[in-house]
Short mmCIF file of C-alpha atoms in Angstrom, two decimals:
data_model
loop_
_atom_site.label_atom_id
_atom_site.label_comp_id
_atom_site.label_asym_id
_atom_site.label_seq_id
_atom_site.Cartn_x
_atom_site.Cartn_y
_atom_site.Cartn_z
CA UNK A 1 6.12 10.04 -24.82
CA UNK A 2 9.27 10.78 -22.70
CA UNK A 3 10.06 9.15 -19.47
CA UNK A 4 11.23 11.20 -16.83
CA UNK A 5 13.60 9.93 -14.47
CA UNK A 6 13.47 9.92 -10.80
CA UNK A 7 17.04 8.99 -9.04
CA UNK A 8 15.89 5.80 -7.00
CA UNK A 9 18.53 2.89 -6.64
CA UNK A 10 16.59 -0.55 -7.50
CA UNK A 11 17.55 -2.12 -4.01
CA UNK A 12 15.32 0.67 -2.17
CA UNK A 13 12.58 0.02 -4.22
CA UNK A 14 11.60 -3.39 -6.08
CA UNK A 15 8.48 -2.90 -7.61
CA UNK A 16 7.21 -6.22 -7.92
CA UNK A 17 7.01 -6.84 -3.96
CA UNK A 18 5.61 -3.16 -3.20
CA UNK A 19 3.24 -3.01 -6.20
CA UNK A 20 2.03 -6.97 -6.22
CA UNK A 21 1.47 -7.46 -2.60
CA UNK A 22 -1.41 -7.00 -1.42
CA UNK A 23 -1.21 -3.57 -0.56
CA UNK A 24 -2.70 -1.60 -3.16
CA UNK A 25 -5.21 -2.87 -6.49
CA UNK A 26 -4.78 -0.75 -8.81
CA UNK A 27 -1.77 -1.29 -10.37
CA UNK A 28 -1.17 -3.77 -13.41
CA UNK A 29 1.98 -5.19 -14.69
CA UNK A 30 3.15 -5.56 -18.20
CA UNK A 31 5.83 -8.57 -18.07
CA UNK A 32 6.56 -8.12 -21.52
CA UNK A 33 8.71 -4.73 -20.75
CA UNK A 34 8.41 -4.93 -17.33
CA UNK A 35 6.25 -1.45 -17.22
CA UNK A 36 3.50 -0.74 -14.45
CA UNK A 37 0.46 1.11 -15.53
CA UNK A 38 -1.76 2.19 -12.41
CA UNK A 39 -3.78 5.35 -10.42
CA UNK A 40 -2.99 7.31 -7.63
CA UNK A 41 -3.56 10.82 -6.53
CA UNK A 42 -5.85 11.26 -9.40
CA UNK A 43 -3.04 10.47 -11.88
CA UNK A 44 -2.43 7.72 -14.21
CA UNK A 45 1.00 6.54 -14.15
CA UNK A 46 3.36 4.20 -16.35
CA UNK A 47 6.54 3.17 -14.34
CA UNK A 48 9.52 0.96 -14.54
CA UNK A 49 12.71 0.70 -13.45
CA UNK A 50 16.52 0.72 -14.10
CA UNK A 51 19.22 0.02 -11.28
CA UNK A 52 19.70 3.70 -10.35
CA UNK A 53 16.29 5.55 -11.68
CA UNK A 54 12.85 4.92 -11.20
CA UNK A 55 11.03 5.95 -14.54
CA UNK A 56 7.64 7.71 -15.08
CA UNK A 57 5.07 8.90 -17.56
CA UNK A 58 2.43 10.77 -16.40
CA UNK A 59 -0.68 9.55 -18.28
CA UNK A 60 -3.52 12.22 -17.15
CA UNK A 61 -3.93 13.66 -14.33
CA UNK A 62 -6.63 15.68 -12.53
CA UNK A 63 -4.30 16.73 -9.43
CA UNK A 64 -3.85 19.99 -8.72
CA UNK A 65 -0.71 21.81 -7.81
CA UNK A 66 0.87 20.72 -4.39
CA UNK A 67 1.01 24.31 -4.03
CA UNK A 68 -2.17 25.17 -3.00
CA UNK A 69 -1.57 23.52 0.11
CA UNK A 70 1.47 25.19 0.67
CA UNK A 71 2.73 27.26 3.40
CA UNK A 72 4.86 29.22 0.89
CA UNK A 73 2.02 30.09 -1.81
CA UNK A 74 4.46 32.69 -3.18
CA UNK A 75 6.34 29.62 -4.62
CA UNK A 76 4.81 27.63 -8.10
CA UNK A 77 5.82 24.24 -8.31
CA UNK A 78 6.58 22.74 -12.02
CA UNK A 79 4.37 19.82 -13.29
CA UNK A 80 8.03 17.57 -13.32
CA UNK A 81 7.90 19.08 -9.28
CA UNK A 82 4.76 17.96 -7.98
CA UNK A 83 4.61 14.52 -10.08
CA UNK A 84 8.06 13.71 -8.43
CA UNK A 85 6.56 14.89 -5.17
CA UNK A 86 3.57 12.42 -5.67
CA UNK A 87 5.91 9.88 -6.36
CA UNK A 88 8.54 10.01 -3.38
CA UNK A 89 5.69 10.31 -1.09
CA UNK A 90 3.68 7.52 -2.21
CA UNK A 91 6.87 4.96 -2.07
CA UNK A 92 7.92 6.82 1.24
CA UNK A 93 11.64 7.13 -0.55
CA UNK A 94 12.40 9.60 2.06
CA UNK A 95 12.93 6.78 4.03
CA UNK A 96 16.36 4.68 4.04
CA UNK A 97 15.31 1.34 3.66
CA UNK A 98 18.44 0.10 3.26
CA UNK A 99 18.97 1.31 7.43
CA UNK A 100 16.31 -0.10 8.17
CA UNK A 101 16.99 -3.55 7.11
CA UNK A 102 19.99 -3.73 8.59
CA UNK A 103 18.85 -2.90 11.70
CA UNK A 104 16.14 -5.25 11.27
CA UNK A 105 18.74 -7.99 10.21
CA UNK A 106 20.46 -7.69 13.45
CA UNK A 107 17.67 -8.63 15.24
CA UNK A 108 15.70 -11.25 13.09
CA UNK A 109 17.81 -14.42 11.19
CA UNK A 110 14.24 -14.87 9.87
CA UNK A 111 14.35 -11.65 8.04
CA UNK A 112 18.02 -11.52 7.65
CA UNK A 113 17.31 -14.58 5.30
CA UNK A 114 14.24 -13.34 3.39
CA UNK A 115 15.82 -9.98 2.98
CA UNK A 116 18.41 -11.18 0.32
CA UNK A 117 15.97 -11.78 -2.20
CA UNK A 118 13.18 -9.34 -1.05
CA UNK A 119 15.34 -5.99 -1.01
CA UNK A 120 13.39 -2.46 -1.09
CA UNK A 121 9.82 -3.70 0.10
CA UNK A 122 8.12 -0.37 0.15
CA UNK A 123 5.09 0.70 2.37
CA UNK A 124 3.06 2.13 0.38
CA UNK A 125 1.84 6.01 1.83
CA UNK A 126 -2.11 5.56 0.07
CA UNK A 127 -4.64 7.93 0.86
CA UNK A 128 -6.72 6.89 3.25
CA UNK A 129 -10.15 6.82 1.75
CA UNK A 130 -9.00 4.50 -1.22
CA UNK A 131 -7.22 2.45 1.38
CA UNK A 132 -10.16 2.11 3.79
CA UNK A 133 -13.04 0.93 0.82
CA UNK A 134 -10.31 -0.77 -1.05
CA UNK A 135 -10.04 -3.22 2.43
CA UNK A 136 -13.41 -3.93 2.74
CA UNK A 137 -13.86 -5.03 -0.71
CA UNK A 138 -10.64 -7.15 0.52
CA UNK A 139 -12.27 -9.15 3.08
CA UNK A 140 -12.88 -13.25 2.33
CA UNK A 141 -11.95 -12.17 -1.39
CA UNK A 142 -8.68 -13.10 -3.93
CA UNK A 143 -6.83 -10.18 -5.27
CA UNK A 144 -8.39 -10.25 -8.96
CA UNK A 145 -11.85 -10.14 -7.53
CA UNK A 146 -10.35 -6.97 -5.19
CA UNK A 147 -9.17 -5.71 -8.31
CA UNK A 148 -12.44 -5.75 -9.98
CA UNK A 149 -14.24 -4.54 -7.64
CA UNK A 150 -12.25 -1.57 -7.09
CA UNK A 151 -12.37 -0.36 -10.36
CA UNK A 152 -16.18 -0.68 -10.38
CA UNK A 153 -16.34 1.98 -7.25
CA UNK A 154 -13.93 4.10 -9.69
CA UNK A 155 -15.76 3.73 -12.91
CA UNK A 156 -19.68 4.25 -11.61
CA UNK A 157 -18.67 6.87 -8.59
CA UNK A 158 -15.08 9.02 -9.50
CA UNK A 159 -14.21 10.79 -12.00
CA UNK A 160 -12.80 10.27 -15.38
CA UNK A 161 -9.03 10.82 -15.80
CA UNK A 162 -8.62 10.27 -19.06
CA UNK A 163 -8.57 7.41 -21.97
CA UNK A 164 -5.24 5.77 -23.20
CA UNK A 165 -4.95 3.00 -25.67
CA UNK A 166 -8.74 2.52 -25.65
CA UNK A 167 -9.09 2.03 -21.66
CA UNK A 168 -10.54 4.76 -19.07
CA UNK A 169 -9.09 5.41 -16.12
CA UNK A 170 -10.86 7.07 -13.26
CA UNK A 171 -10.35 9.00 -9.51
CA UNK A 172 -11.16 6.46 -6.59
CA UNK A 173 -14.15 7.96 -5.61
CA UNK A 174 -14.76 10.88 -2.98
CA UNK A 175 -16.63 9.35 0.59
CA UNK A 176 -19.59 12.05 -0.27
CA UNK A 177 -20.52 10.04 -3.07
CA UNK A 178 -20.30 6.48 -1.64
CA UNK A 179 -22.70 7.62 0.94
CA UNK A 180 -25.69 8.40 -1.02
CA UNK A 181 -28.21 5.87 0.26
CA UNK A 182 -28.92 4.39 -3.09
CA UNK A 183 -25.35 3.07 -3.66
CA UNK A 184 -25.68 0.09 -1.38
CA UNK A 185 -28.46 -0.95 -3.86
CA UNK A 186 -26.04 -0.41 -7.06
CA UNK A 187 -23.16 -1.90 -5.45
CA UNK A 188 -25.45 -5.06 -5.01
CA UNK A 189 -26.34 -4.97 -8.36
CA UNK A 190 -22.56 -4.83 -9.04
CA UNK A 191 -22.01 -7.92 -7.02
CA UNK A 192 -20.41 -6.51 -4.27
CA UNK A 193 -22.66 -8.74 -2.02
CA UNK A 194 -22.50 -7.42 1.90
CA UNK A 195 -20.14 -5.20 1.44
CA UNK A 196 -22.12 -2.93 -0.58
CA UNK A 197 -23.94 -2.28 3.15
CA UNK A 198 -20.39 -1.94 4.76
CA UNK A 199 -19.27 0.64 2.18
CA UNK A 200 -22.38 2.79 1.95
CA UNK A 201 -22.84 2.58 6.14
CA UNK A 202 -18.87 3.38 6.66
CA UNK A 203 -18.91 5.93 4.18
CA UNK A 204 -21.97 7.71 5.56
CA UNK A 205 -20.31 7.46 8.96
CA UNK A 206 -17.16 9.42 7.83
CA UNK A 207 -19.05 11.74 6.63
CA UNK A 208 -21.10 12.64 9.76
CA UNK A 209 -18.14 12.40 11.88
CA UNK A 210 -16.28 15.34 9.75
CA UNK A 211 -14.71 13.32 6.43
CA UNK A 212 -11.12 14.48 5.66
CA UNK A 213 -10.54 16.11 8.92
CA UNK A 214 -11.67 12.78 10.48
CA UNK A 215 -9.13 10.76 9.02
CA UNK A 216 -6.35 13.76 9.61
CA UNK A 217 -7.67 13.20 14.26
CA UNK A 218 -6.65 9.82 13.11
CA UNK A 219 -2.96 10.51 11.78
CA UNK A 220 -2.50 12.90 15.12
CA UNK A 221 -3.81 10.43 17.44
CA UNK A 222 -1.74 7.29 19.31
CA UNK A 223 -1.53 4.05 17.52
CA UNK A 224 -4.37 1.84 19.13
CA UNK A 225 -6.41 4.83 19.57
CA UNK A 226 -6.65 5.16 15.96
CA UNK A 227 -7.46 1.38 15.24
CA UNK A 228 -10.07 1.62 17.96
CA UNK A 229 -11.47 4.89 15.99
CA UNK A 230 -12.01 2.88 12.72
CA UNK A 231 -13.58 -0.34 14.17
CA UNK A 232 -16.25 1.86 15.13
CA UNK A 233 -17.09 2.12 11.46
CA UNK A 234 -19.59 -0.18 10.03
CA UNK A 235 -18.22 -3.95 8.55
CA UNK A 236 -14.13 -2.91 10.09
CA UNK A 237 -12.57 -5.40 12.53
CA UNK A 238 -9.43 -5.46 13.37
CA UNK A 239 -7.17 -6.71 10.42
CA UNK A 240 -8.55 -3.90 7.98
CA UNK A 241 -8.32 -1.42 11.17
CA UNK A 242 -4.46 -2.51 11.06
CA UNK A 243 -4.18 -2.26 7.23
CA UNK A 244 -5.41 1.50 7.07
CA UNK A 245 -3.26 2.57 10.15
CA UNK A 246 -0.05 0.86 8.65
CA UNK A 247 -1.14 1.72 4.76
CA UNK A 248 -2.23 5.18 4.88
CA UNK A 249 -2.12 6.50 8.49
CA UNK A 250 1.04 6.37 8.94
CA UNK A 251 1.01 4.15 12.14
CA UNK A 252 3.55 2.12 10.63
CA UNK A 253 3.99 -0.47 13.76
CA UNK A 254 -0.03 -1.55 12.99
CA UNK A 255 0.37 -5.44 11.94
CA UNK A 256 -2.92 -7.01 10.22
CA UNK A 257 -2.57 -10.38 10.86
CA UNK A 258 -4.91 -13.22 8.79
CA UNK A 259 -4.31 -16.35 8.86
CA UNK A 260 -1.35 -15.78 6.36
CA UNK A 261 0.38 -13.96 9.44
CA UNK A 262 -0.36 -16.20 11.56
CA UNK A 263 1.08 -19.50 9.92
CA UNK A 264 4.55 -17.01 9.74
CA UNK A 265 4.48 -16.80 13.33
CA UNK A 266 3.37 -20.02 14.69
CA UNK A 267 6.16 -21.64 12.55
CA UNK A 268 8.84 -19.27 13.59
CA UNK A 269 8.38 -17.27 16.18
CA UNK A 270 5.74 -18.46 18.84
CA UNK A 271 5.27 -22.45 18.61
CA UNK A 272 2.44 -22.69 21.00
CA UNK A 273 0.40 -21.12 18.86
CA UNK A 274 1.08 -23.80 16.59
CA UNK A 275 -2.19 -26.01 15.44
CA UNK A 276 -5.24 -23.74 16.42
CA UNK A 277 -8.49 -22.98 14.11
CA UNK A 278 -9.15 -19.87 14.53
CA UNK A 279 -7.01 -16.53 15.06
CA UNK A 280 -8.90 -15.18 18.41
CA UNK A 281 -8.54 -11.39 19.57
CA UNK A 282 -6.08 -12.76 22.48
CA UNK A 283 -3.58 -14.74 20.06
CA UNK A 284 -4.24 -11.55 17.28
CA UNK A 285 -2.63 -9.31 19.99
CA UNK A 286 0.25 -11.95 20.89
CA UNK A 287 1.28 -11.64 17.74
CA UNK A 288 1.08 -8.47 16.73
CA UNK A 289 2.89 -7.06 20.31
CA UNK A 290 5.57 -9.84 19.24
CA UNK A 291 6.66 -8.30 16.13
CA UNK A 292 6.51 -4.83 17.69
CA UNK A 293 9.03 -5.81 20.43
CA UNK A 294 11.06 -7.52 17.75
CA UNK A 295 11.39 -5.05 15.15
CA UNK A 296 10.09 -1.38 16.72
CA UNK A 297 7.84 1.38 15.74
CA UNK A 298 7.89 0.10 11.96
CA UNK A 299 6.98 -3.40 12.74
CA UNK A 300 4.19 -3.35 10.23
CA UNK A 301 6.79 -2.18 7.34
CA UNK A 302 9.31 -5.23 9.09
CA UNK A 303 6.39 -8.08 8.61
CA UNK A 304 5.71 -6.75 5.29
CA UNK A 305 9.31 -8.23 3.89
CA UNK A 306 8.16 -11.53 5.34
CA UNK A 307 4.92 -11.57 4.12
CA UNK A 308 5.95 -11.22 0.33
CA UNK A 309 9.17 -13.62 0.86
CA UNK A 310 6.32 -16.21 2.15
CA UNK A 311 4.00 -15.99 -0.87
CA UNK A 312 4.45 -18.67 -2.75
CA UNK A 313 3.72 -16.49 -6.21
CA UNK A 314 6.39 -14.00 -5.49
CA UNK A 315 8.65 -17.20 -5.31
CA UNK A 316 7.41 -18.11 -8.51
CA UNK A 317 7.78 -15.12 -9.95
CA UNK A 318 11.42 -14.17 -8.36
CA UNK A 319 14.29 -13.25 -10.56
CA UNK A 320 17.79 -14.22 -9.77
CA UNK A 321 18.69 -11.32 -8.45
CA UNK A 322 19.93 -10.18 -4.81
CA UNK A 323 20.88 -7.97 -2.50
CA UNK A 324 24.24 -9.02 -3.66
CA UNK A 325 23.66 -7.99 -7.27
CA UNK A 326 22.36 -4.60 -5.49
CA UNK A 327 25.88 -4.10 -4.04
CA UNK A 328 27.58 -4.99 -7.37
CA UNK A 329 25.53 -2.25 -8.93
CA UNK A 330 26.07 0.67 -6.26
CA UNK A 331 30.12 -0.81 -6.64
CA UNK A 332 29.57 0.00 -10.58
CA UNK A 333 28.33 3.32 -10.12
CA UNK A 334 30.41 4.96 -7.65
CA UNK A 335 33.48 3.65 -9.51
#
């Protein structure tokens, strides 16, 4: 199989930060050629990367053509069209990352440090219903149990995608189907524990409230609004609130802080919060109005840098390699 190339210079996007962080699970990584192999918009993808090109092959895919929904239906897009449509939207390349930590830079010595070996930290754009059952699966969990548990909503409630090398891969399941009473019962079954309840009550929730067009209210409406919204939903406080407004609602100044976020703070930013047990909803809103005066409207995206450059297996797992070796490589190609 080909691989189709998608112009994307590797210090905008650096896959193992964006793809290994937390964000989303369903990704895996082959270190022996450095190829990812994971599921979105109800496609299987294999990517990797070269300093000027982000690489794809398009493994199955159930999606249907982007132009259905739109405006301009006299216009047919090609399948190379709406896979590199999928793909710029999901890593948000329409966004100049390289801008944006510079400005950051400016204001933060913090960042301006981690930034040199944590280049082209991507938010990821998910969709929202992956993103919202993928975070409750998160909670007082480790990101291989996550991992597990998210394939087991794809594999007993989506739909199959198609099987390569032996493994089937599957569509995160639509809400309609995670609220059918019986699937808190499975899910225990499963070992999903108490958040089988939280996904089967949530999901029924969404759907009485209006399903897609509920999450789209969410998109339109303010920031806090929005986080105040999804709280409403069975088993969602406010960290996983934050993660689906910053991960697939496009409120990118949400900032879910754990206890993770909080040690970064307390140590850097806002000593007198140094030394407590617990994160309570008055320190939780400290923080996260901190980093939103410091960095802006994409405070969430901003945090996100620090975050990875703080885990101690992304410092494990670094390469040498730079912003600096970035510059070298945008010097090589214009030449």
């Amino acid at each position: 199989m080909t691989w189709n190339k998608l112009f994307c210079n590797s210090c905008e996007l650096q896959l193992l930060g964006t793809l290994n962080g937390g964000q989303s699970f369903r990704w895996t990584h082959n270190q022996d050629n450095n190829e990812w192999t994971g599921v979105f918009s109800k496609t299987v993808w294999k990517i990797k990367q070269s300093d000027n090109f982000l690489q794809y092959q398009v493994l199955g895919s159930l999606y249907k053509d982007i132009s259905e929904n739109n405006s301009n239906k006299s216009h047919k897009f090609s399948d190379e069209q709406n896979f590199e449509f999928l793909l710029k939207k999901y890593f948000r390349l329409d966004h100049d990352l390289g801008k944006y930590y510079k400005k950051w830079s400016e204001k933060d010595k913090l960042f301006q440090e981690a930034c040199k070996q944590f280049y082209g930290i991507r938010m990821l754009a998910q969709e929202p219903v992956e993103n919202l059952f993928s975070f409750i699966c998160s909670q007082n969990n480790h990101i291989s149990r996550i991992s597990s548990m998210v394939e087991k909503l794809c594999m007993f409630y989506g739909e199959e995608i198609c099987n390569h090398n032996g493994v089937k891969y599957f569509t995160f399941p639509e809400v309609e189907k995670l609220s059918d009473p019986q699937v808190e019962s499975k899910l225990r079954e499963l070992g999903f524990g108490y958040r089988a309840k939280f996904i089967q009550k949530s999901a029924a929730q969404i759907v009485e409230w209006g399903g897609e067009k509920w999450f789209n209210s969410l998109q339109e409406m303010k920031y806090k609004d929005a986080r105040q919204e999804l709280m409403k939903l069975c088993g969602i406080g406010p960290k996983v609130a934050d993660c689906i407004c910053l991960m697939s609602l496009n409120h990118l100044e949400a900032l879910p802080v754990d206890t993770h976020v909080y040690q970064i703070a307390a140590q850097n930013y806002l000593p007198h919060l140094r030394g407590k047990k617990n994160v309570t909803d008055k320190m939780y809103a400290e923080i996260g109005d901190h980093f939103r005066n410091l960095y802006g409207d994409m405070a969430g995206w901003a945090h996100t840098v620090l975050f990875c450059a703080d885990l101690k297996k992304f410092q494990q797992n670094e390469k040498s390699d730079s912003v600096e070796n970035c510059k070298q490589r945008k010097k090589r190609k214009n030449k």
